[in-house]
Coordinates of C-alpha atoms and ligand atoms in Angstrom, one line a residue:
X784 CA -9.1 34.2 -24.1
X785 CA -9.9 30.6 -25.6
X786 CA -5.7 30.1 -26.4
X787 CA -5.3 31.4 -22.8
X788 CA -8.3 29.2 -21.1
X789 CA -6.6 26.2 -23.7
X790 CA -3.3 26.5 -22.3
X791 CA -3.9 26.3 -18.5
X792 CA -1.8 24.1 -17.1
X793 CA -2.5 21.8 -14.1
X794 CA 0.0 19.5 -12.5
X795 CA -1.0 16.4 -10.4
X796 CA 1.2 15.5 -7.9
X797 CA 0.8 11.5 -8.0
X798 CA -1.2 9.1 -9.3
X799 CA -3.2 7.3 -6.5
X800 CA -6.8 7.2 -6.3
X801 CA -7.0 11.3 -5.5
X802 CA -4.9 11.8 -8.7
X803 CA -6.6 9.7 -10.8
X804 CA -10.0 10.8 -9.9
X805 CA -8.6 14.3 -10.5
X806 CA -7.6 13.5 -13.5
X807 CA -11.0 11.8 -14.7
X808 CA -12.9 15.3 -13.6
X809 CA -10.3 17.1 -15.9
X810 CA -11.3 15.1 -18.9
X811 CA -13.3 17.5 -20.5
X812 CA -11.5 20.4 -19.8
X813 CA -9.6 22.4 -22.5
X814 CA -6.2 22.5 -19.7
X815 CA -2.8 20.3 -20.1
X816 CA -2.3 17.9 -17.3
X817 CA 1.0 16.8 -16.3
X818 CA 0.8 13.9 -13.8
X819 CA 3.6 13.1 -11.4
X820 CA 4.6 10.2 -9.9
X821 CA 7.3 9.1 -8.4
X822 CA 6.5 5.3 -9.5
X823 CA 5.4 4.1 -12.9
X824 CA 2.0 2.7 -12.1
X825 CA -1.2 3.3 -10.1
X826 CA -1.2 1.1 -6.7
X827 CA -4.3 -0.6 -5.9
X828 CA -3.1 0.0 -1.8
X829 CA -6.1 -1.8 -0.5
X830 CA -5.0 -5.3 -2.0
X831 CA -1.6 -4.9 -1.4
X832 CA -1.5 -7.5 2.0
X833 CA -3.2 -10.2 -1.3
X834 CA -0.1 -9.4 -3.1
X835 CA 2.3 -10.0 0.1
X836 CA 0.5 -12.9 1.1
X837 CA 0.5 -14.4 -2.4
X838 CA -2.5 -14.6 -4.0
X839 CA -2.5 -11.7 -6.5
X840 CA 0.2 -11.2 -8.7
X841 CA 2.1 -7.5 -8.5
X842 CA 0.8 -6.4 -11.6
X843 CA -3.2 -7.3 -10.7
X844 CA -2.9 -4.7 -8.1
X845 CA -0.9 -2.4 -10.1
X846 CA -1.7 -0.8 -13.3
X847 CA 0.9 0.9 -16.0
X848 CA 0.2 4.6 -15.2
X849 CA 0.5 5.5 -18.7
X850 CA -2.0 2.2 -19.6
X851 CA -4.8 4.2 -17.2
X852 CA -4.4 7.3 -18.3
X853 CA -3.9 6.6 -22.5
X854 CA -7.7 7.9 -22.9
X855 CA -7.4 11.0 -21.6
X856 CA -6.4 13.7 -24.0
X857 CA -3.6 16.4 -23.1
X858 CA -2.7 14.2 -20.4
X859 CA 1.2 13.7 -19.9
X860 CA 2.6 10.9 -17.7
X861 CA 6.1 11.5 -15.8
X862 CA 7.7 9.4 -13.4
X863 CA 9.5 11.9 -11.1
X864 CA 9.6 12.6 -7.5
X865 CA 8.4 16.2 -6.7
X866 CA 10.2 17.7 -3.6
X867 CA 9.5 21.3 -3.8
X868 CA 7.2 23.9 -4.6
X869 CA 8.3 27.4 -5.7
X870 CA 4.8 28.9 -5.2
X871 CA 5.6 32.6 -6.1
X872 CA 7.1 31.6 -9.4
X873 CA 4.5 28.5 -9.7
X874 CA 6.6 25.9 -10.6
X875 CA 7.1 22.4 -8.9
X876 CA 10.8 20.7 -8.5
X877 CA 10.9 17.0 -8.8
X878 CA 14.1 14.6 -9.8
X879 CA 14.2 11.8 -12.6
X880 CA 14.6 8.4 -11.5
X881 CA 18.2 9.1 -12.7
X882 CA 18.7 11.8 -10.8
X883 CA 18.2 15.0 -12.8
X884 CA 16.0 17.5 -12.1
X885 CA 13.0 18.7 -13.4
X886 CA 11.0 22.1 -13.6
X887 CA 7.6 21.8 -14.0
X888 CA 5.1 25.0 -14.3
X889 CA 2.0 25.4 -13.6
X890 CA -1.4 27.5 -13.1
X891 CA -2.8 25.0 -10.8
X892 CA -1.6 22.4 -8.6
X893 CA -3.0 18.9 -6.8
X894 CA -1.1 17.6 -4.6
X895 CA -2.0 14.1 -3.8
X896 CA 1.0 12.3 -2.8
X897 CA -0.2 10.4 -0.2
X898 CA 1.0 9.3 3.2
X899 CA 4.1 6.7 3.9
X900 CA 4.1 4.0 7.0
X901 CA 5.8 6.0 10.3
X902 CA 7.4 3.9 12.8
X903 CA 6.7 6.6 15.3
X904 CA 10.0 8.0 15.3
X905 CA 11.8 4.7 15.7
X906 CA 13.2 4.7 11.5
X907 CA 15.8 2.1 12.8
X908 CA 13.1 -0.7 13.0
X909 CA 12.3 -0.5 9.5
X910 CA 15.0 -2.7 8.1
X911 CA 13.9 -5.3 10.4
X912 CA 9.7 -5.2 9.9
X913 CA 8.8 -3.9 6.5
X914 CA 6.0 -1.7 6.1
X915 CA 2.8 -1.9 4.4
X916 CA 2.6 0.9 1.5
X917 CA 4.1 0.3 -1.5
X918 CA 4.6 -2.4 -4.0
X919 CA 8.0 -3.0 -2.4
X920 CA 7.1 -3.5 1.2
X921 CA 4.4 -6.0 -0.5
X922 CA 7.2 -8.1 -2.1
X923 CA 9.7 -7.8 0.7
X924 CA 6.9 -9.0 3.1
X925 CA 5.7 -11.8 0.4
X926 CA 9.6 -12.9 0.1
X927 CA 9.9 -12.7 4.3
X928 CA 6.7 -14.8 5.1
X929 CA 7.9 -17.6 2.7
X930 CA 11.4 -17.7 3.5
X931 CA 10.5 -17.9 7.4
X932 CA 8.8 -21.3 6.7
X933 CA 11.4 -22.4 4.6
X934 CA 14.1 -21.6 7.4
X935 CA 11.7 -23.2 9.7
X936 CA 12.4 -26.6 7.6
X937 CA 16.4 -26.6 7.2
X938 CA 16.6 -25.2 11.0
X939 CA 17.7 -28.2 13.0
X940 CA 17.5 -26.7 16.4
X941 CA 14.2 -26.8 17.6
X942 CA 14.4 -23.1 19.4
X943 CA 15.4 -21.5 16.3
X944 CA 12.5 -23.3 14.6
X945 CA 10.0 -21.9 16.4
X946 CA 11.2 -18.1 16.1
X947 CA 11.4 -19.1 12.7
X948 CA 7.6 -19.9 13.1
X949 CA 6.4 -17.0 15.0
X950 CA 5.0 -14.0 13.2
X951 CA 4.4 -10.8 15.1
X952 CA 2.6 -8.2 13.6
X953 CA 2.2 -4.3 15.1
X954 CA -0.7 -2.6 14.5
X955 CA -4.2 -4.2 14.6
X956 CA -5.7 -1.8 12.0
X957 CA -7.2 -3.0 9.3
X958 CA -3.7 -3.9 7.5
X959 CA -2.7 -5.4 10.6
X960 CA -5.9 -7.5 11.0
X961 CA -5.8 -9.0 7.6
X962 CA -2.2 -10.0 6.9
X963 CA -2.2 -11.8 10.4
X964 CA -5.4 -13.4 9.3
X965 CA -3.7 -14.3 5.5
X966 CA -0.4 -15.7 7.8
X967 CA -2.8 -17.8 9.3
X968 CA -4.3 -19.0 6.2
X969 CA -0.9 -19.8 4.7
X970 CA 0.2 -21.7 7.6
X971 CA -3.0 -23.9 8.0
X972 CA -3.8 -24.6 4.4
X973 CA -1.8 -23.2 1.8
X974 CA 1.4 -25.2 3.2
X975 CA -0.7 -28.0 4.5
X976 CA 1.1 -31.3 3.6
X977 CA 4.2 -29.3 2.0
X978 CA 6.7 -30.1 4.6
X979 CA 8.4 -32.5 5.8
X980 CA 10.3 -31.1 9.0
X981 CA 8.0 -29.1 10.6
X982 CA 4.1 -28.5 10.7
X983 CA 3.3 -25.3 8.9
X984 CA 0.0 -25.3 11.2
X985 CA 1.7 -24.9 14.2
X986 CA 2.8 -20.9 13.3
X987 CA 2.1 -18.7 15.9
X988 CA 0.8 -15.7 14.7
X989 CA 0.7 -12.5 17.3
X990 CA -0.7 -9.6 16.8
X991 CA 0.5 -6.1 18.9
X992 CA -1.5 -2.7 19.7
X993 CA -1.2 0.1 21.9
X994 CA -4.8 0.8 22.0
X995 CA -7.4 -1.2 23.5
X996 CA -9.3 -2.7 20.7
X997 CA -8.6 -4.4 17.0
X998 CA -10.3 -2.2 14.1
X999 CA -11.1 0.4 16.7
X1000 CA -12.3 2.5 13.6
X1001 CA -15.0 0.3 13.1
X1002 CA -16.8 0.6 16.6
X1003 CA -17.6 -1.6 19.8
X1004 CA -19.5 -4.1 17.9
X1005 CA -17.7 -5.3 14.9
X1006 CA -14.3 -4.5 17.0
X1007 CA -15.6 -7.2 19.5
X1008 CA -16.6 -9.4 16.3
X1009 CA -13.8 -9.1 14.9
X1010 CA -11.3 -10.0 18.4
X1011 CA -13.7 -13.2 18.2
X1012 CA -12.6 -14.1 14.6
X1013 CA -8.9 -13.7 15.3
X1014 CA -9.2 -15.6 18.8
X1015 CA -11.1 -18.5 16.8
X1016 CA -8.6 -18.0 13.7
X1017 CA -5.5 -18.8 16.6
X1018 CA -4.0 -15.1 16.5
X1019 CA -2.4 -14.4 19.9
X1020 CA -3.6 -10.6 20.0
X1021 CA -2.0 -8.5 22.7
X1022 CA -3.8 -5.1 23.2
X1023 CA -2.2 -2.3 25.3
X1024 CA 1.1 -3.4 24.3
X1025 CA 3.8 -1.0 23.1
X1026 CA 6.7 -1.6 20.9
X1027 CA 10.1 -0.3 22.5
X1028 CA 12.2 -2.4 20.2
X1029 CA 12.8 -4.2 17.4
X1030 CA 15.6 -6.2 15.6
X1031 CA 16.2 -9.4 13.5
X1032 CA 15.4 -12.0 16.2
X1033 CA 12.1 -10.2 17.4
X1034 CA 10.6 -7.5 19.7
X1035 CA 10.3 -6.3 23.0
X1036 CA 7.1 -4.7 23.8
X1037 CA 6.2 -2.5 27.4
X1038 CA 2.8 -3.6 28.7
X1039 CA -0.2 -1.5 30.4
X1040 CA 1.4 -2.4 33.9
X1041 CA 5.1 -1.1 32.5
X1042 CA 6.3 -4.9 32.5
X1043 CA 8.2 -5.6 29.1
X1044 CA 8.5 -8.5 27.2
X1045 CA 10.9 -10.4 24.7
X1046 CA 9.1 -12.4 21.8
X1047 CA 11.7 -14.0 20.0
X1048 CA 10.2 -13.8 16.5
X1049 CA 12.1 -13.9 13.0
X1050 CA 9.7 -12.2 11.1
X1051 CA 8.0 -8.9 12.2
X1052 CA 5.5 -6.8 10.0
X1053 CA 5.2 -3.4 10.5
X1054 CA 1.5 -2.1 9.8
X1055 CA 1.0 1.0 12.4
X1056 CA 1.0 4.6 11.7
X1057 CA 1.4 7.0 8.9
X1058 CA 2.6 10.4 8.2
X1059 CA 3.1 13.0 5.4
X1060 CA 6.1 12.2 2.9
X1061 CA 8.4 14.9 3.2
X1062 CA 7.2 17.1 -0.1
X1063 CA 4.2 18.0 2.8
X1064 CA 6.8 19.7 4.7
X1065 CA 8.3 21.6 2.1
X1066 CA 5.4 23.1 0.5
X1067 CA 3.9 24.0 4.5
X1068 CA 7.2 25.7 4.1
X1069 CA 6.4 27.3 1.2
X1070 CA 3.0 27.9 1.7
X1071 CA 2.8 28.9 5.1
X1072 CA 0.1 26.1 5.9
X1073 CA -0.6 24.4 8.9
X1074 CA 0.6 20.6 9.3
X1075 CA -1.1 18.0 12.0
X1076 CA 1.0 15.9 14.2
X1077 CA 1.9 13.3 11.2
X1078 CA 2.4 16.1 9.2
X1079 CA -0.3 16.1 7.4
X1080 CA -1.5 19.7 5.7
X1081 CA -4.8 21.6 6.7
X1082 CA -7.0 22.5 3.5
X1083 CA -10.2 24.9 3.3
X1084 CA -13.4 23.6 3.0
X1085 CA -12.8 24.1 -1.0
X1086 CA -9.7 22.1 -0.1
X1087 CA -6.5 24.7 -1.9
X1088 CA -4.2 26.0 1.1
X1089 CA -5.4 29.1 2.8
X1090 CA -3.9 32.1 0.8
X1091 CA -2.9 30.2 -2.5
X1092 CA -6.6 29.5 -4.3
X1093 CA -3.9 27.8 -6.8
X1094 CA -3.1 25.0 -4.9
X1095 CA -5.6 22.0 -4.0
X1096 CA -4.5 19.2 -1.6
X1097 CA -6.5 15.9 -1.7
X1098 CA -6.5 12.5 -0.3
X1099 CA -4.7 11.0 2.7
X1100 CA -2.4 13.9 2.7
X1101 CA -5.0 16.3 3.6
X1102 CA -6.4 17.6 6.8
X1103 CA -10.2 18.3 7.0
X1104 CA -13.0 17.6 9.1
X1105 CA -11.2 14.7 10.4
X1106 CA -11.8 12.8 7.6
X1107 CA -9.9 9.1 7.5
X1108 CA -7.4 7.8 5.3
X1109 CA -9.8 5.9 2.4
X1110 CA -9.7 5.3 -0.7
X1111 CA -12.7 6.6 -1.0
X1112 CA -12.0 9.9 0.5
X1113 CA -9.0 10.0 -2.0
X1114 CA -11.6 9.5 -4.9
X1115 CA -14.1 12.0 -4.1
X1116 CA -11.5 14.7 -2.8
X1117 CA -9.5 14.0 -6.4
X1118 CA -12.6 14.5 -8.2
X1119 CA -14.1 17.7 -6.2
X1120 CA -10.6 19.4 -7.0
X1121 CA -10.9 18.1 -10.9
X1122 CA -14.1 19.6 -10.7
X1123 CA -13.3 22.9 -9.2
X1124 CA -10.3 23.5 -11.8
X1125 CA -12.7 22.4 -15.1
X1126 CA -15.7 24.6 -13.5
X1127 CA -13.3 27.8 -12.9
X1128 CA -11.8 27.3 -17.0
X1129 CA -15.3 27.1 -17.8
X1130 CA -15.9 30.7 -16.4
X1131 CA -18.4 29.6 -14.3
X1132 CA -18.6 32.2 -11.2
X1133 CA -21.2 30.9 -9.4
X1134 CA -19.2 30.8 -5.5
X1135 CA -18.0 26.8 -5.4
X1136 CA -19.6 24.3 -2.5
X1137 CA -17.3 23.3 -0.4
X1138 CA -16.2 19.6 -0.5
X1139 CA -18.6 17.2 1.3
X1140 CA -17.9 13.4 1.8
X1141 CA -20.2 10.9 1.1
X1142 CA -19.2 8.4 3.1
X1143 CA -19.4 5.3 1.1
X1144 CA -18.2 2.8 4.3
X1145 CA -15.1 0.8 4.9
X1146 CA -14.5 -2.8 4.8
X1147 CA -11.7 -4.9 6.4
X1148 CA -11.6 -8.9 5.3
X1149 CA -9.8 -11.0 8.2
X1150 CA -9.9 -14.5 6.1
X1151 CA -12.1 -16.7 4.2
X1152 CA -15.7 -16.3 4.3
X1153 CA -14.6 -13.7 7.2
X1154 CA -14.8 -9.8 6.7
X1155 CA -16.3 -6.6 8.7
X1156 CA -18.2 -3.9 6.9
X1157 CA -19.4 -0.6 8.0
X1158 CA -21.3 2.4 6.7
X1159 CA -22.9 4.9 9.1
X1160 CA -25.2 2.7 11.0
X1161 CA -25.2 -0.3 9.1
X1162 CA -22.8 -3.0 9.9
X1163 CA -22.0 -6.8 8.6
X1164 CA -19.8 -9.1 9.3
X1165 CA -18.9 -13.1 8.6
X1166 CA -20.5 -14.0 5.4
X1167 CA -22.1 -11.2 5.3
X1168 CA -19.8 -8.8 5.4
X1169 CA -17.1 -10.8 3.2
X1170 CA -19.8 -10.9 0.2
X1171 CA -19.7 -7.3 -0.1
X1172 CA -15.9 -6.7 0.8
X1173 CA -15.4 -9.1 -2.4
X1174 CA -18.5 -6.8 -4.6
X1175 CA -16.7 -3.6 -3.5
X1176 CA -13.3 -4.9 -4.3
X1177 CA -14.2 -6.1 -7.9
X1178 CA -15.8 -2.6 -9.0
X1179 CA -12.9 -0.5 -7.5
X1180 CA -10.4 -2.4 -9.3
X1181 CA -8.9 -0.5 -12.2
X1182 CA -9.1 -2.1 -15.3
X1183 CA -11.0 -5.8 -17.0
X1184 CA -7.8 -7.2 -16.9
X1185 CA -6.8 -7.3 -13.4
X1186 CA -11.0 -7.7 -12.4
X1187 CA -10.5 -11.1 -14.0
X1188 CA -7.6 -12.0 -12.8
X1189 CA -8.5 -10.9 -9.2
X1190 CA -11.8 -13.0 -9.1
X1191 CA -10.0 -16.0 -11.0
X1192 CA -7.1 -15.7 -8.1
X1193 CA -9.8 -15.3 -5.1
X1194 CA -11.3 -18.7 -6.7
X1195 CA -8.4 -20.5 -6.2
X1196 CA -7.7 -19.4 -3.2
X1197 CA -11.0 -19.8 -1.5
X1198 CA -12.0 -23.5 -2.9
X1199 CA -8.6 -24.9 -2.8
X1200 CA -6.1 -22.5 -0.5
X1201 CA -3.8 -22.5 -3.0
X1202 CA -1.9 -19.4 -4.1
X1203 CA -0.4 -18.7 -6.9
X1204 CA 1.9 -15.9 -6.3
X1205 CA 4.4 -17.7 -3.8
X1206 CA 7.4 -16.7 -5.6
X1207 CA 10.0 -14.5 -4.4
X1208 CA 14.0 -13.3 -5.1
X1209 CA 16.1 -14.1 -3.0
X1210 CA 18.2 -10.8 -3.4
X1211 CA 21.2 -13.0 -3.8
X1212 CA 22.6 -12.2 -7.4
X1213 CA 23.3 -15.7 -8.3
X1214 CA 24.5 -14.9 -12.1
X1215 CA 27.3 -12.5 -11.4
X1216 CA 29.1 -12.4 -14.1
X1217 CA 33.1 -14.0 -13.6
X1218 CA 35.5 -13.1 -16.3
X1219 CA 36.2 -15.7 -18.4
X1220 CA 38.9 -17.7 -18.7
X1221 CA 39.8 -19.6 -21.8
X1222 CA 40.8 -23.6 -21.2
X1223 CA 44.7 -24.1 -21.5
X1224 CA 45.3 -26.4 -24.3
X1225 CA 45.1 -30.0 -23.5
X1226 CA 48.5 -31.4 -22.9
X1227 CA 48.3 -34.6 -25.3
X1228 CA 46.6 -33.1 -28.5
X1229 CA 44.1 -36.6 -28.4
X1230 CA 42.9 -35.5 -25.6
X1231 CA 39.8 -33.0 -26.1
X1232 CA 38.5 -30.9 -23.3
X1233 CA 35.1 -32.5 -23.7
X1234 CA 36.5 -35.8 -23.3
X1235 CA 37.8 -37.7 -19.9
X1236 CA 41.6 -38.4 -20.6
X1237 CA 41.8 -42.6 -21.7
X1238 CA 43.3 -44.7 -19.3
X1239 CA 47.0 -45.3 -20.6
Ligands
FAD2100 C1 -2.3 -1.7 3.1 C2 -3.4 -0.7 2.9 C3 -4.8 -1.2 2.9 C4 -5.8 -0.3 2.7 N1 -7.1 -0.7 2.7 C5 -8.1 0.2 2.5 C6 -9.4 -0.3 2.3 O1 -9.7 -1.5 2.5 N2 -10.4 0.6 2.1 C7 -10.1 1.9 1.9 O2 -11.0 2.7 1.6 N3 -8.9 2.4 2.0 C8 -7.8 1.5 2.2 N4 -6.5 2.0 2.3 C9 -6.3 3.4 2.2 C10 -6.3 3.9 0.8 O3 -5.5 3.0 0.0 C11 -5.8 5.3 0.7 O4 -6.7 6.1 1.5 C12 -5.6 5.8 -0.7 O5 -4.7 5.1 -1.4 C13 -5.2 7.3 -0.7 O6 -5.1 7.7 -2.0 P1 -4.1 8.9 -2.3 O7 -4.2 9.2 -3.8 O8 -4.3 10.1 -1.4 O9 -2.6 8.4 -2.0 P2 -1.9 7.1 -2.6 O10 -2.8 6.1 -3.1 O11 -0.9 6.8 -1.5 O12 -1.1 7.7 -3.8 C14 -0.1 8.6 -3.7 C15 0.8 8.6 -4.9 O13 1.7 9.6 -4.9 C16 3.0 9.1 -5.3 N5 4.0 9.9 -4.6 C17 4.3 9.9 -3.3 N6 5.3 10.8 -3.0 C18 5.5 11.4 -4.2 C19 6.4 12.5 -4.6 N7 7.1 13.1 -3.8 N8 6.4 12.8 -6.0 C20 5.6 12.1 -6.9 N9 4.8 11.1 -6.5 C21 4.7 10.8 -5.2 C22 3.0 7.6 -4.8 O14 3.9 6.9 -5.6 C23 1.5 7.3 -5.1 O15 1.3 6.7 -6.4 C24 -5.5 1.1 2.5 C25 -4.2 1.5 2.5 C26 -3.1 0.6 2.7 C27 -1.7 1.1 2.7

């Protein structure tokens, strides 16, 4: 019974914050733990517009998987994406990052793999306004922010200068809210006095939505708060405003009243919308459980997948109680599924609660000094609010290391406006390599190929 109980095998699928936190509730618990992830390291998500905007670094909001999880014992590590479950023989297909496959069994299974941005159907606007989900889109939006201004300074026609300097953002969600109000930021003081063309300061910044409010999620009150910020920040928001169209020179957007309109905009930034990667829809297949509209999967109230007591669901990807996308959802959900696996290897039989969120509040910072905050009944915003955005921030962040360097970075930025994390590639590969071709021999033997031939 002890070898059996000993050998129980539990694979994680990815390690975000449910993982993680799944993995944390497993520490004690005489199973193996195979965590899967289709990337190397754990993605602080709720920095990444920081990292696109240049003031963290990539590798303060990302931390080496295998560096998190070297404490925990019978823990293994694998970089793989799973894309299938075969639930009657239990095991869970995923491919290497070189492209062979893997097998992967298992007595329980967490499947916390997260959501990915959705452009709503419209895929083909993606290669023109990145995302904002992954430590890519971060970099690709870092590198297109920057570039923009520097195009702005070698464009010599005045109408191509100004596209260069318009940013238009979709989606005034929280993501949405505070890269416009980081763009801003950049414009008016980071690249103060850097230029010598065109005035950083004069970006225009707009910001598109098809509902009716900015942070809707956050109610009347800090929703209205936070319209004023933007409106006093110089963000052109435009509410009610649908994108039909996107492409390298800018969007077109169909208004309440069915009018559209052309903004002519070089850089666009995609932050609306989510659905379910597509390893949701194969183990719905599998599984026979019931997906929402984004494709997300319905869990129990214990949170496995009606029929299969095996198989736990957590974080954004699951369905329940209309619970929102957080990180701290993710957390508890990981941990409650941790828990349930360690409690049912203990031989406890006691019949399990069923998962309850304790709803710690959500934050969203729109600049300096500047931030909303929300938990059940109690709101704050301006100071206020940006004091405990930056507390919350500092104790969620995995790791001393990247603490320091976060509050170090945020110092910087908030005394001075300066950022440190402005680089980016320019995807050109400057250094590919040209065979090489020996010099001919010098035709007059006193004549070296280091030295310029003597006059005769
Ligand atoms: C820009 C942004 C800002 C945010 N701001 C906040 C905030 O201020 N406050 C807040 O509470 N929440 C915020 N969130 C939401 C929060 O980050 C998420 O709720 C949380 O990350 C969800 O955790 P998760 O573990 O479910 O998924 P994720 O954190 O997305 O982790 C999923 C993991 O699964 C891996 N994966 C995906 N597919 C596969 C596969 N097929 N095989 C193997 N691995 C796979 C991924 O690489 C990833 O590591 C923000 C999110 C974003 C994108």
């Amino acid at each position: 019974m002890d070898d059996h109980v000993r050998h129980r095998r539990v694979v994680i699928l990815g390690g975000g914050f449910a993982g993680l936190f799944a993995v944390r509730a497993l520490r004690s618990a005489p199973v193996e733990v195979t965590v899967v992830d289709r990337c190397a390291h754990h993605l602080f998500q709720p920095l990444l517009y920081q990292c696109a905007s240049g003031i963290l670094s990539e590798g303060q909001i990302a931390q080496p998987l295998r560096a998190v999880l070297r404490r925990h014992p019978r823990v293994r590590c694998l970089m793989a994406t799973a894309e299938d479950v075969d639930v009657t023989a239990r095991v869970v297909h995923a491919t290497r990052p070189d492209g062979g496959s893997l097998a992967l069994p298992y007595d329980d299974l967490i499947v916390g793999v997260g959501v990915r941005q959705s452009y709503f159907g419209h895929d083909e606007f993606a290669p023109f306004a990145p995302g904002m989900k992954t430590l890519d889109d971060a970099l690709a939006v870092r590198a297109k922010i920057y570039r923009a201004f520097e195009m702005a300074e070698a464009s010599t026609d005045p109408a191509e200068r100004a596209q260069w300097l318009t940013f238009a953002l979709v989606g005034a969600g929280p993501t949405g809210v505070e890269l416009a109000g980081q763009i801003r930021e950049i414009a008016g003081r980071t690249l103060r006095r850097e230029f010598a063309a065109v005035d950083p300061g004069l970006a225009r910044v707009l910001l598109f939505d098809g509902s009716d409010a900015v942070l809707a999620s956050f109610g009347p009150a800090l929703s209205d708060r936070a319209a004023r910020t933007l409106d006093d920040l110089g963000i052109e928001v435009h509410l009610r405003s649908v994108v039909t169209r996107v492409d390298d020179r800018g969007l077109t957007v169909r208004r309440e009243d069915g009018g559209t309109e052309r903004v002519e905009a070089r850089t666009v930034l995609w932050t609306a919308g989510v659905e379910a990667p597509p390893l949701a829809t194969a183990l719905a297949r599998a599984t026979g459980a019931e997906q929402d509209r984004a494709g997300r999967i319905h869990v129990e109230p214990d949170l496995t997948i009606a029929g299969h007591p095996e198989i736990r669901v957590v974080g954004d990807l699951m369905v329940l109680d209309r619970l929102p996308g957080l990180a701290e959802v993710a957390m508890q959900s990981g941990a409650y599924a941790g828990r349930r696996i360690r409690h049912a290897v203990e031989g406890r039989t006691r019949t399990p609660r069923p998962f309850r969120y304790l709803d710690l509040g959500s934050a969203a910072y729109i600049s300096r000094g500047r931030a909303v905050v929300k938990r059940g009944r109690f709101h704050a915003s301006g100071l206020i609010g940006w004091l405990i955005w930056l507390f919350v921030h500092i104790v969620f962040l995995t790791g001393f290391r990247s603490r320091a360097g976060a509050l170090l970075s945020w110092a910087v930025v908030f005394a001075s406006g300066s950022r440190r994390e402005r680089a980016f590639t320019t995807g050109a590969p400057h250094t590919t390599a040209v065979p090489f071709t020996p010099p001919s021999p010098p035709a007059d033997p006193a004549v070296t190929p280091h030295e310029p031939p003597r006059p005769a």
